mmCIF file of C-alpha atoms and ligand atoms in Angstrom:
data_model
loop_
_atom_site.group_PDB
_atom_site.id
_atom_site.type_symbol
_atom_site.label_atom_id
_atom_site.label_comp_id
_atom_site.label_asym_id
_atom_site.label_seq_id
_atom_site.Cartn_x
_atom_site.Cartn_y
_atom_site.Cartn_z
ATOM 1 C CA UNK A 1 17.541 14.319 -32.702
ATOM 2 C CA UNK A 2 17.219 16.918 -30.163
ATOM 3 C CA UNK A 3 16.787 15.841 -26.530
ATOM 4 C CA UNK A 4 16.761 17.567 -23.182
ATOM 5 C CA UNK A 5 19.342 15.336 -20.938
ATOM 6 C CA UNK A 6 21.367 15.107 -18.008
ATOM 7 C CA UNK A 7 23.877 13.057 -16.543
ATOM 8 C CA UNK A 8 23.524 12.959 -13.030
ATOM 9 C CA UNK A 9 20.541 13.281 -10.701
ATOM 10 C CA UNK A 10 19.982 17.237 -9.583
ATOM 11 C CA UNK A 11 18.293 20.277 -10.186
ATOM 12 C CA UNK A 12 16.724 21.826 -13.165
ATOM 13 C CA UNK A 13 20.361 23.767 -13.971
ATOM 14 C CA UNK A 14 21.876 20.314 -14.606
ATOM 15 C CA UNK A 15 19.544 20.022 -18.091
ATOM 16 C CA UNK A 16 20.961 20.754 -21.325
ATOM 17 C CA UNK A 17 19.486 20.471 -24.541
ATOM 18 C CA UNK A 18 21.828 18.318 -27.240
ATOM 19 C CA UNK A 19 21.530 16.358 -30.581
ATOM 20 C CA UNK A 20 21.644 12.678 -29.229
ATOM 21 C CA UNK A 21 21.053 9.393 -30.948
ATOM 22 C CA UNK A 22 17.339 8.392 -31.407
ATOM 23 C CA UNK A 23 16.582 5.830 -29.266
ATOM 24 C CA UNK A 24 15.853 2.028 -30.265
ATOM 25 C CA UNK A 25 12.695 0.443 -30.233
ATOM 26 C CA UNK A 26 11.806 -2.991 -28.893
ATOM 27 C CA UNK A 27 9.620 -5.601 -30.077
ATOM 28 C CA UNK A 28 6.854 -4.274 -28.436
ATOM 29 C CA UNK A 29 7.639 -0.724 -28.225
ATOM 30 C CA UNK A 30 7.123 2.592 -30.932
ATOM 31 C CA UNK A 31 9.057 5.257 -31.719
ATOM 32 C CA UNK A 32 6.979 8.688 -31.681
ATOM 33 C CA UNK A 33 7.802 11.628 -33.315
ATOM 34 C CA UNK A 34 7.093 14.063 -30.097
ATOM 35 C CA UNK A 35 4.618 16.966 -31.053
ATOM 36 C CA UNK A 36 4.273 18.180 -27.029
ATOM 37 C CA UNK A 37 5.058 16.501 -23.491
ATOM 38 C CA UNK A 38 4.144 17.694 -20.546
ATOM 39 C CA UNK A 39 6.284 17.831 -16.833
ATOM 40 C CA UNK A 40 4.568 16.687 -13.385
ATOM 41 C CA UNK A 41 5.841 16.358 -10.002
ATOM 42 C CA UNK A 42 7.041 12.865 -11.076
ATOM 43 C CA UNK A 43 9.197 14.419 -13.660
ATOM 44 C CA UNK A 44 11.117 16.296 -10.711
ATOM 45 C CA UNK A 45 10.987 13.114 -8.883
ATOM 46 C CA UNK A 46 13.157 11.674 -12.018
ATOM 47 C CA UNK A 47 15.317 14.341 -12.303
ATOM 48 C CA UNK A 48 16.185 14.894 -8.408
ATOM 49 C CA UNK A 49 16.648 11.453 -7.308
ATOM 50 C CA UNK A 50 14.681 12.518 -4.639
ATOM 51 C CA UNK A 51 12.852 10.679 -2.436
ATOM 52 C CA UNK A 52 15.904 8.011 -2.768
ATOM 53 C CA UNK A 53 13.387 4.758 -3.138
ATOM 54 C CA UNK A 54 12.852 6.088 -7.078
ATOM 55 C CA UNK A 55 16.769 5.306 -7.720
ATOM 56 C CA UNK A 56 15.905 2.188 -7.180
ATOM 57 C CA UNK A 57 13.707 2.053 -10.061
ATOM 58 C CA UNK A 58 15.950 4.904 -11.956
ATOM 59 C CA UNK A 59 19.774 3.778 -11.595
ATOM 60 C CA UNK A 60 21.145 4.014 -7.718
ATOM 61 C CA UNK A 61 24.115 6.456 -8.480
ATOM 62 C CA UNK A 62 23.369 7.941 -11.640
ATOM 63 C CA UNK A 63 19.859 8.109 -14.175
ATOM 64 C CA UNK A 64 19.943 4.844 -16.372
ATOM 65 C CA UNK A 65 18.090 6.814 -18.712
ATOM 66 C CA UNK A 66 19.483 10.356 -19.538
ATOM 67 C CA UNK A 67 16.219 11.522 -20.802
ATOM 68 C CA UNK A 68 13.553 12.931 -19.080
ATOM 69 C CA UNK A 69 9.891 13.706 -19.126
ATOM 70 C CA UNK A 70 6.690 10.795 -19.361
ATOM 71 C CA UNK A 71 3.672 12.482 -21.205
ATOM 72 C CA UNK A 72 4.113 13.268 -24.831
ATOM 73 C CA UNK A 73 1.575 13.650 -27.902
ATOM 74 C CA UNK A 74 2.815 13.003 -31.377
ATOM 75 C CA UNK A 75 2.726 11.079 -34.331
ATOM 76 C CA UNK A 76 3.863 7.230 -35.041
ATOM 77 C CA UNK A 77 7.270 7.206 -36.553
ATOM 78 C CA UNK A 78 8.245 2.884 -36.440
ATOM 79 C CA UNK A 79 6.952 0.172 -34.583
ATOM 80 C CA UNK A 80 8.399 -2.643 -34.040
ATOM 81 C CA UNK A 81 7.181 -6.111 -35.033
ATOM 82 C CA UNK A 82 5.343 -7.094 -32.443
ATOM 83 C CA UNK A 83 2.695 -3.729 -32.203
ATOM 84 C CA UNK A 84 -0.222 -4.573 -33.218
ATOM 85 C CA UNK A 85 -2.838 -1.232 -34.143
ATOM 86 C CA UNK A 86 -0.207 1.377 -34.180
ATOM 87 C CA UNK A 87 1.182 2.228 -37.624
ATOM 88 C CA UNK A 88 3.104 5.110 -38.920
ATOM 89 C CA UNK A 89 1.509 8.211 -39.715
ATOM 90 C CA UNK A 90 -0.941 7.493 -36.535
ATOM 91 C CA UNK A 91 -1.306 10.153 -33.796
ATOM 92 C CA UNK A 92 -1.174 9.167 -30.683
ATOM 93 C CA UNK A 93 -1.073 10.296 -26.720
ATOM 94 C CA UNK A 94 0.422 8.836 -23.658
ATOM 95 C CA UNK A 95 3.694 7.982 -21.781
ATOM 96 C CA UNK A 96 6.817 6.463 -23.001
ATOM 97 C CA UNK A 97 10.164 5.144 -21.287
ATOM 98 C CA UNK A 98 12.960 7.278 -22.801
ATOM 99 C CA UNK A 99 11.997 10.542 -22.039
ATOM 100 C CA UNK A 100 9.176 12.831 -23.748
ATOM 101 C CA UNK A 101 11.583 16.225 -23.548
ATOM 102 C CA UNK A 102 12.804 15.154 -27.110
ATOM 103 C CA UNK A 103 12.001 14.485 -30.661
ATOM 104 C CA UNK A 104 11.511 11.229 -30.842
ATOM 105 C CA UNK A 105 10.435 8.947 -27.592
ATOM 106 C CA UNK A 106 9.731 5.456 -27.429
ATOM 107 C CA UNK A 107 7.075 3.985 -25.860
ATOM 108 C CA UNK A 108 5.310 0.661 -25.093
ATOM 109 C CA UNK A 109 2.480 0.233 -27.277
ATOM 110 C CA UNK A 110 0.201 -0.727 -23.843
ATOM 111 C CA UNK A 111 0.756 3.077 -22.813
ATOM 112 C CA UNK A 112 -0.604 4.531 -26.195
ATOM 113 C CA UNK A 113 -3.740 5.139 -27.325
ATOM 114 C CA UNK A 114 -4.966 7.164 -30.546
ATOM 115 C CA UNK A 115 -5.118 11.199 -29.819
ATOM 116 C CA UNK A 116 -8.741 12.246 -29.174
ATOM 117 C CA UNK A 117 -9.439 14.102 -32.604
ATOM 118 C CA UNK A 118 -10.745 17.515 -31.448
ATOM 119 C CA UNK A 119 -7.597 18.271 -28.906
ATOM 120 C CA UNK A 120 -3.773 19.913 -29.704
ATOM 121 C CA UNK A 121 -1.649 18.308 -29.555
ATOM 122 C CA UNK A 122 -0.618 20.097 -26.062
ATOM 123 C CA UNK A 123 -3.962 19.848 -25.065
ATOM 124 C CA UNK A 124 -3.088 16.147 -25.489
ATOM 125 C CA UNK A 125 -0.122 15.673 -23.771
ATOM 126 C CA UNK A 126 -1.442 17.472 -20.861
ATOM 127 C CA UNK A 127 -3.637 14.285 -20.580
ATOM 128 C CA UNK A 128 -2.044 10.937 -19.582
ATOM 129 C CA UNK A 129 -0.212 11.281 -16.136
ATOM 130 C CA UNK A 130 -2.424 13.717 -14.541
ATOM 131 C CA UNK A 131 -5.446 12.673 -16.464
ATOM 132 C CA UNK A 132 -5.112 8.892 -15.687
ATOM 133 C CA UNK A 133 -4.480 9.751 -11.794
ATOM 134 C CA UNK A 134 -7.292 12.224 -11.215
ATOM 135 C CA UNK A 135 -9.440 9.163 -13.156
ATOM 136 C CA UNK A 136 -8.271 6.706 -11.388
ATOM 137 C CA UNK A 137 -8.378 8.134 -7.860
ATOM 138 C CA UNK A 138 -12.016 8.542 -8.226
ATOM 139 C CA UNK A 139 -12.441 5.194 -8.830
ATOM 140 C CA UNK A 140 -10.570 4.031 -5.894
ATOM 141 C CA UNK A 141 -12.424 6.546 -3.754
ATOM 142 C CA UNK A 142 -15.704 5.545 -5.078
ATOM 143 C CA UNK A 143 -17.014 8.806 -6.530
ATOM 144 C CA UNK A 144 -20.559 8.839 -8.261
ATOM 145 C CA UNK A 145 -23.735 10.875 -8.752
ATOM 146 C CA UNK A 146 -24.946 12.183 -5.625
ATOM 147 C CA UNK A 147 -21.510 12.124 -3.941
ATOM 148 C CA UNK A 148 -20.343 15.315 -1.940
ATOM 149 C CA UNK A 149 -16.708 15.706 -3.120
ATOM 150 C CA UNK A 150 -14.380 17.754 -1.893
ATOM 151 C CA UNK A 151 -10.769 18.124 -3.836
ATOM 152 C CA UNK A 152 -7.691 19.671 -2.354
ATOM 153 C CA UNK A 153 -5.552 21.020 -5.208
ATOM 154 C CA UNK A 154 -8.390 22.029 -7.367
ATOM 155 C CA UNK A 155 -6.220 24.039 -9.540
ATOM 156 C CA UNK A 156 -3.198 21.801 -10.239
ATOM 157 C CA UNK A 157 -2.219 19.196 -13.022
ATOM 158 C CA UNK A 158 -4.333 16.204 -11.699
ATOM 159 C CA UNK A 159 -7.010 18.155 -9.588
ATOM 160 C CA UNK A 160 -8.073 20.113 -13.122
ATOM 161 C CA UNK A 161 -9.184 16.706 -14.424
ATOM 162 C CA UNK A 162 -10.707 15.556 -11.079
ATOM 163 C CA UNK A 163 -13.160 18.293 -10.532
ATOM 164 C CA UNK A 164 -14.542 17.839 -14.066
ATOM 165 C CA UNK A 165 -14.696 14.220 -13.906
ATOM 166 C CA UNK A 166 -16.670 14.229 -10.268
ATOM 167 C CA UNK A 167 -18.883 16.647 -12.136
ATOM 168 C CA UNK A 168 -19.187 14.460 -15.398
ATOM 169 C CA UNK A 169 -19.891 11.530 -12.784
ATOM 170 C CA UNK A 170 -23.024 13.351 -11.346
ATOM 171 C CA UNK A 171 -21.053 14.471 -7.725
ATOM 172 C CA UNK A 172 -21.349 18.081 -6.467
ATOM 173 C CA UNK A 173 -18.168 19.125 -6.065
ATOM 174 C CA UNK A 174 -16.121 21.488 -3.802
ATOM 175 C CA UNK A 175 -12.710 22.942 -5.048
ATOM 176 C CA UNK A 176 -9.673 23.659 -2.518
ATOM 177 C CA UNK A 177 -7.171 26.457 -4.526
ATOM 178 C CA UNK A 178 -5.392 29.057 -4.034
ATOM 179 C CA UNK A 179 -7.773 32.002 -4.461
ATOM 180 C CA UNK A 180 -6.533 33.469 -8.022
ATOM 181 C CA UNK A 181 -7.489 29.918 -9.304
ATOM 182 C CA UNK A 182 -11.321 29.828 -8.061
ATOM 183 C CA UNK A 183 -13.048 31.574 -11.010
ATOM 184 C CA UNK A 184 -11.072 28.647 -12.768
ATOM 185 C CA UNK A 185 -12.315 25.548 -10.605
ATOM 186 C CA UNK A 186 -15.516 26.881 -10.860
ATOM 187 C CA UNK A 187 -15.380 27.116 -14.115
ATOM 188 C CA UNK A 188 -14.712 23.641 -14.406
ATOM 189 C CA UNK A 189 -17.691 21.954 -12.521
ATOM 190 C CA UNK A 190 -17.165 22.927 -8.699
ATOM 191 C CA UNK A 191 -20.400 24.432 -7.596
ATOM 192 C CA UNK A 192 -18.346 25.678 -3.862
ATOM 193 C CA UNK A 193 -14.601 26.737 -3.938
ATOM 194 C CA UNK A 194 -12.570 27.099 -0.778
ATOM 195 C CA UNK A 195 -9.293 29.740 -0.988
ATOM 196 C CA UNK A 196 -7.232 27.859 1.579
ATOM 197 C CA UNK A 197 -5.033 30.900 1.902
ATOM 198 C CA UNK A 198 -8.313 32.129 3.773
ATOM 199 C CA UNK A 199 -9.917 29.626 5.454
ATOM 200 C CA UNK A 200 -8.604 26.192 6.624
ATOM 201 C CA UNK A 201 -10.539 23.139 4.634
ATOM 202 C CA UNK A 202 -12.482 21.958 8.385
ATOM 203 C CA UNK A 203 -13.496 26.200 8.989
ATOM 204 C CA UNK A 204 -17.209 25.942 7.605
ATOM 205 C CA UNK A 205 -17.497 22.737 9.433
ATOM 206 C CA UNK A 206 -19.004 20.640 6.256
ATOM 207 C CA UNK A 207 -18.341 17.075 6.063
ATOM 208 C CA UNK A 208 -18.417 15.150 2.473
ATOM 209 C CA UNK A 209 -18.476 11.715 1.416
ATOM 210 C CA UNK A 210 -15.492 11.579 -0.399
ATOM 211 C CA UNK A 211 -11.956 13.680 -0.008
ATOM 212 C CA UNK A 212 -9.635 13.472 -3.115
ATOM 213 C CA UNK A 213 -6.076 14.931 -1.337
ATOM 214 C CA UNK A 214 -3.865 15.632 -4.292
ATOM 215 C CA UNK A 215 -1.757 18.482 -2.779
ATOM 216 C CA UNK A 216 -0.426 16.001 0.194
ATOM 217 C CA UNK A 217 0.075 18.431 2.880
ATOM 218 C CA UNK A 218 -2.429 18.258 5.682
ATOM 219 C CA UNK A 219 -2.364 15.797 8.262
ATOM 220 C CA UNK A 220 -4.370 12.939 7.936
ATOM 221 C CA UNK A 221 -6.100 13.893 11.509
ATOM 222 C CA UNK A 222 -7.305 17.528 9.371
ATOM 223 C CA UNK A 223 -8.546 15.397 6.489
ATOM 224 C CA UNK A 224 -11.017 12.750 8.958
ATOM 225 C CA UNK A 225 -12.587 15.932 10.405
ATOM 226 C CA UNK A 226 -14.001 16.661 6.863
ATOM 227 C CA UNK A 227 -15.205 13.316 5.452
ATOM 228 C CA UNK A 228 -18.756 11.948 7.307
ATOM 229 C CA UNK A 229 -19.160 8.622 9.034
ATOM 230 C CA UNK A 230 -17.827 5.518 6.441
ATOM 231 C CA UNK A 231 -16.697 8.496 4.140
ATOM 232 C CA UNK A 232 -13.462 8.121 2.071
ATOM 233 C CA UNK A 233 -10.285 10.024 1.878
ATOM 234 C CA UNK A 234 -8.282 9.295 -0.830
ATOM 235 C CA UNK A 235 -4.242 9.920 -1.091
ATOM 236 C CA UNK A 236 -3.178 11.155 -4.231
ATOM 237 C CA UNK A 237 0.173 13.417 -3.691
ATOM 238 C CA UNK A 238 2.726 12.397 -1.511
ATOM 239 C CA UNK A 239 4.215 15.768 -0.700
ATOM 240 C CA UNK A 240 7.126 15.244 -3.644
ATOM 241 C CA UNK A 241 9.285 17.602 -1.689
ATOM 242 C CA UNK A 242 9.103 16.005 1.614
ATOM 243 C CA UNK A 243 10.752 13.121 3.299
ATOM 244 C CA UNK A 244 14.710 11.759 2.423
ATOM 245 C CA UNK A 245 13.779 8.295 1.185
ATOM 246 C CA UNK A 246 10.110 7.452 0.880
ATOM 247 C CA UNK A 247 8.931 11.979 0.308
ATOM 248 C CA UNK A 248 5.701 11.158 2.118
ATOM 249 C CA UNK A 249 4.663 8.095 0.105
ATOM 250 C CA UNK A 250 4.545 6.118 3.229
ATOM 251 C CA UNK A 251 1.687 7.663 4.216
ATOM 252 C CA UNK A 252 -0.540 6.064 0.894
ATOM 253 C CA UNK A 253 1.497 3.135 1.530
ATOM 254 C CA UNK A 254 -0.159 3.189 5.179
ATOM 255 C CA UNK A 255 -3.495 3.280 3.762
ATOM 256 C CA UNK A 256 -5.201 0.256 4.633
ATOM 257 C CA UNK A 257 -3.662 0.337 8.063
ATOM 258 C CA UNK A 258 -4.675 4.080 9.260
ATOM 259 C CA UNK A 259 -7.821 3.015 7.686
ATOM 260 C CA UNK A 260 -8.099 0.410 10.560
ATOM 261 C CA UNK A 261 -7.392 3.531 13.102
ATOM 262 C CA UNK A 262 -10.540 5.636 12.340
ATOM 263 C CA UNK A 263 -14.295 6.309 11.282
ATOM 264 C CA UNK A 264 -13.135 6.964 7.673
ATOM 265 C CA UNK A 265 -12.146 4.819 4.676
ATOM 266 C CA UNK A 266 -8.289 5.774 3.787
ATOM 267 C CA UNK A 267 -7.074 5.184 0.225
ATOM 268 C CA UNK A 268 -3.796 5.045 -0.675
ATOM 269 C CA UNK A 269 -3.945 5.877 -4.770
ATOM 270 C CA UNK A 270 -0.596 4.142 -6.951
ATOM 271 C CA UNK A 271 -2.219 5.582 -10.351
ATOM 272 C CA UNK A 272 -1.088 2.622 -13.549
ATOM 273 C CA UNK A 273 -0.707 4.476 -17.281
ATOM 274 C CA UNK A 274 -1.711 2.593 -19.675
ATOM 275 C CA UNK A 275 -4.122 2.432 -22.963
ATOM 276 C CA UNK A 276 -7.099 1.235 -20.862
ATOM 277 C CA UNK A 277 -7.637 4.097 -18.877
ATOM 278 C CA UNK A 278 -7.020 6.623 -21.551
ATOM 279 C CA UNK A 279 -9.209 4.774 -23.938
ATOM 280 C CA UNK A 280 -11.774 5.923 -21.195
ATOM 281 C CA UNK A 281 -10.940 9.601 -21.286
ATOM 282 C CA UNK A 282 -10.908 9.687 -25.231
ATOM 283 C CA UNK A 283 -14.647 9.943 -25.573
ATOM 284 C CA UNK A 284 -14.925 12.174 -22.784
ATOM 285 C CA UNK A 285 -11.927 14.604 -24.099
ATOM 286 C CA UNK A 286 -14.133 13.994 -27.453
ATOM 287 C CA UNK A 287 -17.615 14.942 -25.828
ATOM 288 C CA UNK A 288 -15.923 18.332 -24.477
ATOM 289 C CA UNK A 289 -16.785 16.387 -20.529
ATOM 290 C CA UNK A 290 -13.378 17.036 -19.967
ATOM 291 C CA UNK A 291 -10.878 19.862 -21.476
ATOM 292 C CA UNK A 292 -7.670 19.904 -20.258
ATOM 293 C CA UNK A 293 -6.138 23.120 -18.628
ATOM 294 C CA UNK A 294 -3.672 24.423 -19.877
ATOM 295 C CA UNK A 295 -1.489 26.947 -17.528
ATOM 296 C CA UNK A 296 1.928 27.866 -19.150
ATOM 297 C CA UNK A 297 3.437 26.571 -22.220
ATOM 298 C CA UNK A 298 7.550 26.160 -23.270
ATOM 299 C CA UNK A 299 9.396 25.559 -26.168
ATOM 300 C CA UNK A 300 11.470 22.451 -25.620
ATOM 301 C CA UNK A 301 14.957 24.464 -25.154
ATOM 302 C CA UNK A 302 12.945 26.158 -22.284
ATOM 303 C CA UNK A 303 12.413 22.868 -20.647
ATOM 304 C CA UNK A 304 14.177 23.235 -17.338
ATOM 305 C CA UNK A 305 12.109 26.923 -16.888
ATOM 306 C CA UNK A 306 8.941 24.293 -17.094
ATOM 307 C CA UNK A 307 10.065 22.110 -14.304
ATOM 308 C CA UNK A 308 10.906 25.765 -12.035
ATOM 309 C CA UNK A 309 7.716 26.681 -12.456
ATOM 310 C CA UNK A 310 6.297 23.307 -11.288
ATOM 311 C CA UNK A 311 8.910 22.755 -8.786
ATOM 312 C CA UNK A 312 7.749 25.962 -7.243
ATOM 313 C CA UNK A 313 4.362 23.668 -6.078
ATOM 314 C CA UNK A 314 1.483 26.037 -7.329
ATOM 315 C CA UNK A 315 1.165 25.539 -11.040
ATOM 316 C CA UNK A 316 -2.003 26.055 -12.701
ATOM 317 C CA UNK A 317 -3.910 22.864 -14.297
ATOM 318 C CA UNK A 318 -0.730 21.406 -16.541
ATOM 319 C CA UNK A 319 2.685 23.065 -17.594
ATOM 320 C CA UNK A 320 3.131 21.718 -21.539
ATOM 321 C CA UNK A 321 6.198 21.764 -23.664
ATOM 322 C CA UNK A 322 6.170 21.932 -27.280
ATOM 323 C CA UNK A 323 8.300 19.983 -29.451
ATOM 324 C CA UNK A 324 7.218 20.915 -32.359
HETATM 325 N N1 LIG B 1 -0.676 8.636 -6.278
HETATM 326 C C1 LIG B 1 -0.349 8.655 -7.549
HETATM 327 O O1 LIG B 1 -0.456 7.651 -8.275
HETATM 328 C C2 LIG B 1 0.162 9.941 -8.136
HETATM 329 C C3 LIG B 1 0.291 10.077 -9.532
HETATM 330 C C4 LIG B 1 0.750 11.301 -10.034
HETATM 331 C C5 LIG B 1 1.094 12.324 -9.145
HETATM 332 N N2 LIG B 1 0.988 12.130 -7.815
HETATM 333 C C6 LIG B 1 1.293 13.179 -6.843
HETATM 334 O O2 LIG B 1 0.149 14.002 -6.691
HETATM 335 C C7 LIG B 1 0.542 15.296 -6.271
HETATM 336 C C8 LIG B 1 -0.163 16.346 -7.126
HETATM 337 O O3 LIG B 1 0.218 16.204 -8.481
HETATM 338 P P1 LIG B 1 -0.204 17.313 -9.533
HETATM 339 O O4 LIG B 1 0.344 16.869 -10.849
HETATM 340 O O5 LIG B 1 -1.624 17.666 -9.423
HETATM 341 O O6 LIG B 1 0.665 18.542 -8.980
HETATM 342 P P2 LIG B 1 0.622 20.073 -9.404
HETATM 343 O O7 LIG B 1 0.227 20.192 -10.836
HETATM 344 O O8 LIG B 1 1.916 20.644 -8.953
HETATM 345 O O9 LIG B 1 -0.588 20.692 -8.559
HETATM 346 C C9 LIG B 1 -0.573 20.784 -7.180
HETATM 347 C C10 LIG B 1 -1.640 21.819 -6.802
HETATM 348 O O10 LIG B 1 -1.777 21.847 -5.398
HETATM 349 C C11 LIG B 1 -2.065 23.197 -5.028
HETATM 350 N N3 LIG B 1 -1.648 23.374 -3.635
HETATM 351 C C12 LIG B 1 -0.391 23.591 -3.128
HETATM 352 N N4 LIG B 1 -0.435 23.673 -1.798
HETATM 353 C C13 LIG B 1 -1.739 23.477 -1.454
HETATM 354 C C14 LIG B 1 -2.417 23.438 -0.213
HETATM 355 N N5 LIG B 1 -1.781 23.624 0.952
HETATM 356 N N6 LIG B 1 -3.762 23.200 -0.238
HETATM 357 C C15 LIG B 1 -4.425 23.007 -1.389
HETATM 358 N N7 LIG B 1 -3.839 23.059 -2.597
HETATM 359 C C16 LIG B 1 -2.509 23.294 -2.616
HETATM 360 C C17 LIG B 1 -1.289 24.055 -5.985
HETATM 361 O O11 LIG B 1 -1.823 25.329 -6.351
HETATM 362 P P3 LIG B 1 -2.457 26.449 -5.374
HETATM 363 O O12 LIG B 1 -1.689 26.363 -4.089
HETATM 364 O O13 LIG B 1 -2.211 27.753 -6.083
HETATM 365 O O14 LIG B 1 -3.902 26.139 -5.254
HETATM 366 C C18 LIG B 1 -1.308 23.209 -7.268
HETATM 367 O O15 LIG B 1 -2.316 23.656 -8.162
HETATM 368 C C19 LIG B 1 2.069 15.313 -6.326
HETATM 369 O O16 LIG B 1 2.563 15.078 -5.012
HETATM 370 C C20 LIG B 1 2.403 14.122 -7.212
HETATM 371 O O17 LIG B 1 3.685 13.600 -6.946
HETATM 372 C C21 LIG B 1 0.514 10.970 -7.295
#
């Protein structure tokens, strides 16, 4: 099969596209025949090494696993003998272990779910990562109906799914973006957009009852002028660019303390994949509640352009690849 790898940890000039063995499956696991994937910041996380705590997880020198890439769409190609409702032929969505930049990934069967009939399959792989995070960070902040929401990085992979899911949840919601993306984030359920590039998120003075911070790069002093008495802040992104070891993460880490330090709640959000909480998105994909954004599209040999384009920190809603 074809397969975009690498062999040590770097930049986006260090992936080449080669024929490569397919990769075995486990008891538990399935082998999908990859229609689309999608790349996220984590997917730059994988590929840098960078903050150093991943290579703990990764391989502390070098990548234990050459591929690279988590979301995919497809179809079932095997399973092994201990999946149980999986079988061949079956299209699916979600995140796998060997790297979704290829033809065939494999996956544990807990982090598939069936493919939500009406989408693409691009449309589908756009879904898990970003989908499952902007899901479950409104959980952990608490959103519903009534709720003034406010959500910095409006326009991006996981804030695309947020605003329409505080919307879908009954929450008036205000967008931060860049301004060439509010007609978009309006579009999507945000009934107030702020361009950032014009006016700071504290400059109309309007507090809210929840903040969703996916874009990572305010200080936390900034974020507990906008929320009011008791309200939450929730930390989604990390900053993937900043910080040697830990790239910000400390700061969600820090959570419950800094929540101790102040007026306002502070969540620290560690999203979990998994077939639960994309069995909860399927009917809302289904219902047309949620549609994923899609910004650019690649072909697979085009992979490494994909992760420039998100590496460059503004990308709008998700950056797919297709397999094919
Ligand atoms: N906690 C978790 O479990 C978890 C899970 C997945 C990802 N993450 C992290 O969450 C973060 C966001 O992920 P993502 O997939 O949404 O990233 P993304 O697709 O790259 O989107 C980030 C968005 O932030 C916007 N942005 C950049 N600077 C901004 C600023 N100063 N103010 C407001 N918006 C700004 C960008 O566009 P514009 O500037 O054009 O508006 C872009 O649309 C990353 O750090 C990622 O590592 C966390």
């Amino acid at each position: 099969m074809r397969a975009i790898v690498r062999d040590s940890y770097g930049p986006a000039g260090g992936l080449s596209l080669r024929a490569v063995d397919r990769p075995p499956i486990g008891e538990n696991d399935v082998l999908v025949r990859v229609r689309a994937a999608a790349v996220d910041p984590g997917v730059w996380i994988f590929m840098t090494g960078r903050p150093l705590a991943v290579r703990l997880a990764t391989g502390l020198r070098r990548p234990r696993v050459a591929g690279l890439g988590r979301d995919l769409a497809g179809v079932v190609a095997e399973v092994g003998a201990g999946v149980t409702g999986l079988r061949p032929g079956d299209e699916v969505y979600g995140t796998c272990k060997t790297g979704s930049l290829a033809e065939y990934a494999v996956a544990p069967q807990q982090r598939l779910a069936p493919k939500p009939a009406n989408l693409t399959f691009e449309q589908a792989a756009a879904v898990p990562v970003s989908g499952v995070t902007a899901l479950q960070s409104l959980r952990v902040a608490g959103v519903s109906a009534g709720h003034r929401v406010m959500i910095i990085g409006a326009g991006g992979g996981i804030g695309t799914f947020a605003v329409q899911l505080a919307r879908a949840s009954g929450a008036a919601v205000t967008g931060v973006c860049s301004g060439s993306k509010a007609e978009l984030v309006r579009s999507l359920g945000a009934g107030h957009v702020i361009d950032y590039t014009r006016q700071e998120i504290t400059g109309g003075g309007e507090r809210y009852d929840v903040v969703i911070d996916t874009a990572g790069n305010r200080p936390l002093s900034t974020l507990r002028r906008t929320v009011v008495e008791r309200g939450t802040i929730a930390l989604v992104g990390g900053g993937h660019a900043r910080g040697r070891w830990l790239g910000g993460f400390q700061r969600q880490m820090a959570a419950p303390v800094l929540s101790l330090l102040g007026a306002a709640r502070v969540r620290g959000v560690t999203a979990r994949e998994g077939r639960r909480s994309l069995e909860e998105l399927t009917p809302l994909l289904e219902s047309g509640a949620v549609t994923p954004v899609l910004g650019a599209t690649y072909p697979l040999g085009d992979a490494a352009a994909a992760i420039r384009e998100l590496e460059q920190g503004h990308p709008t809603g998700k950056i797919v690849v297709t397999v094919g």
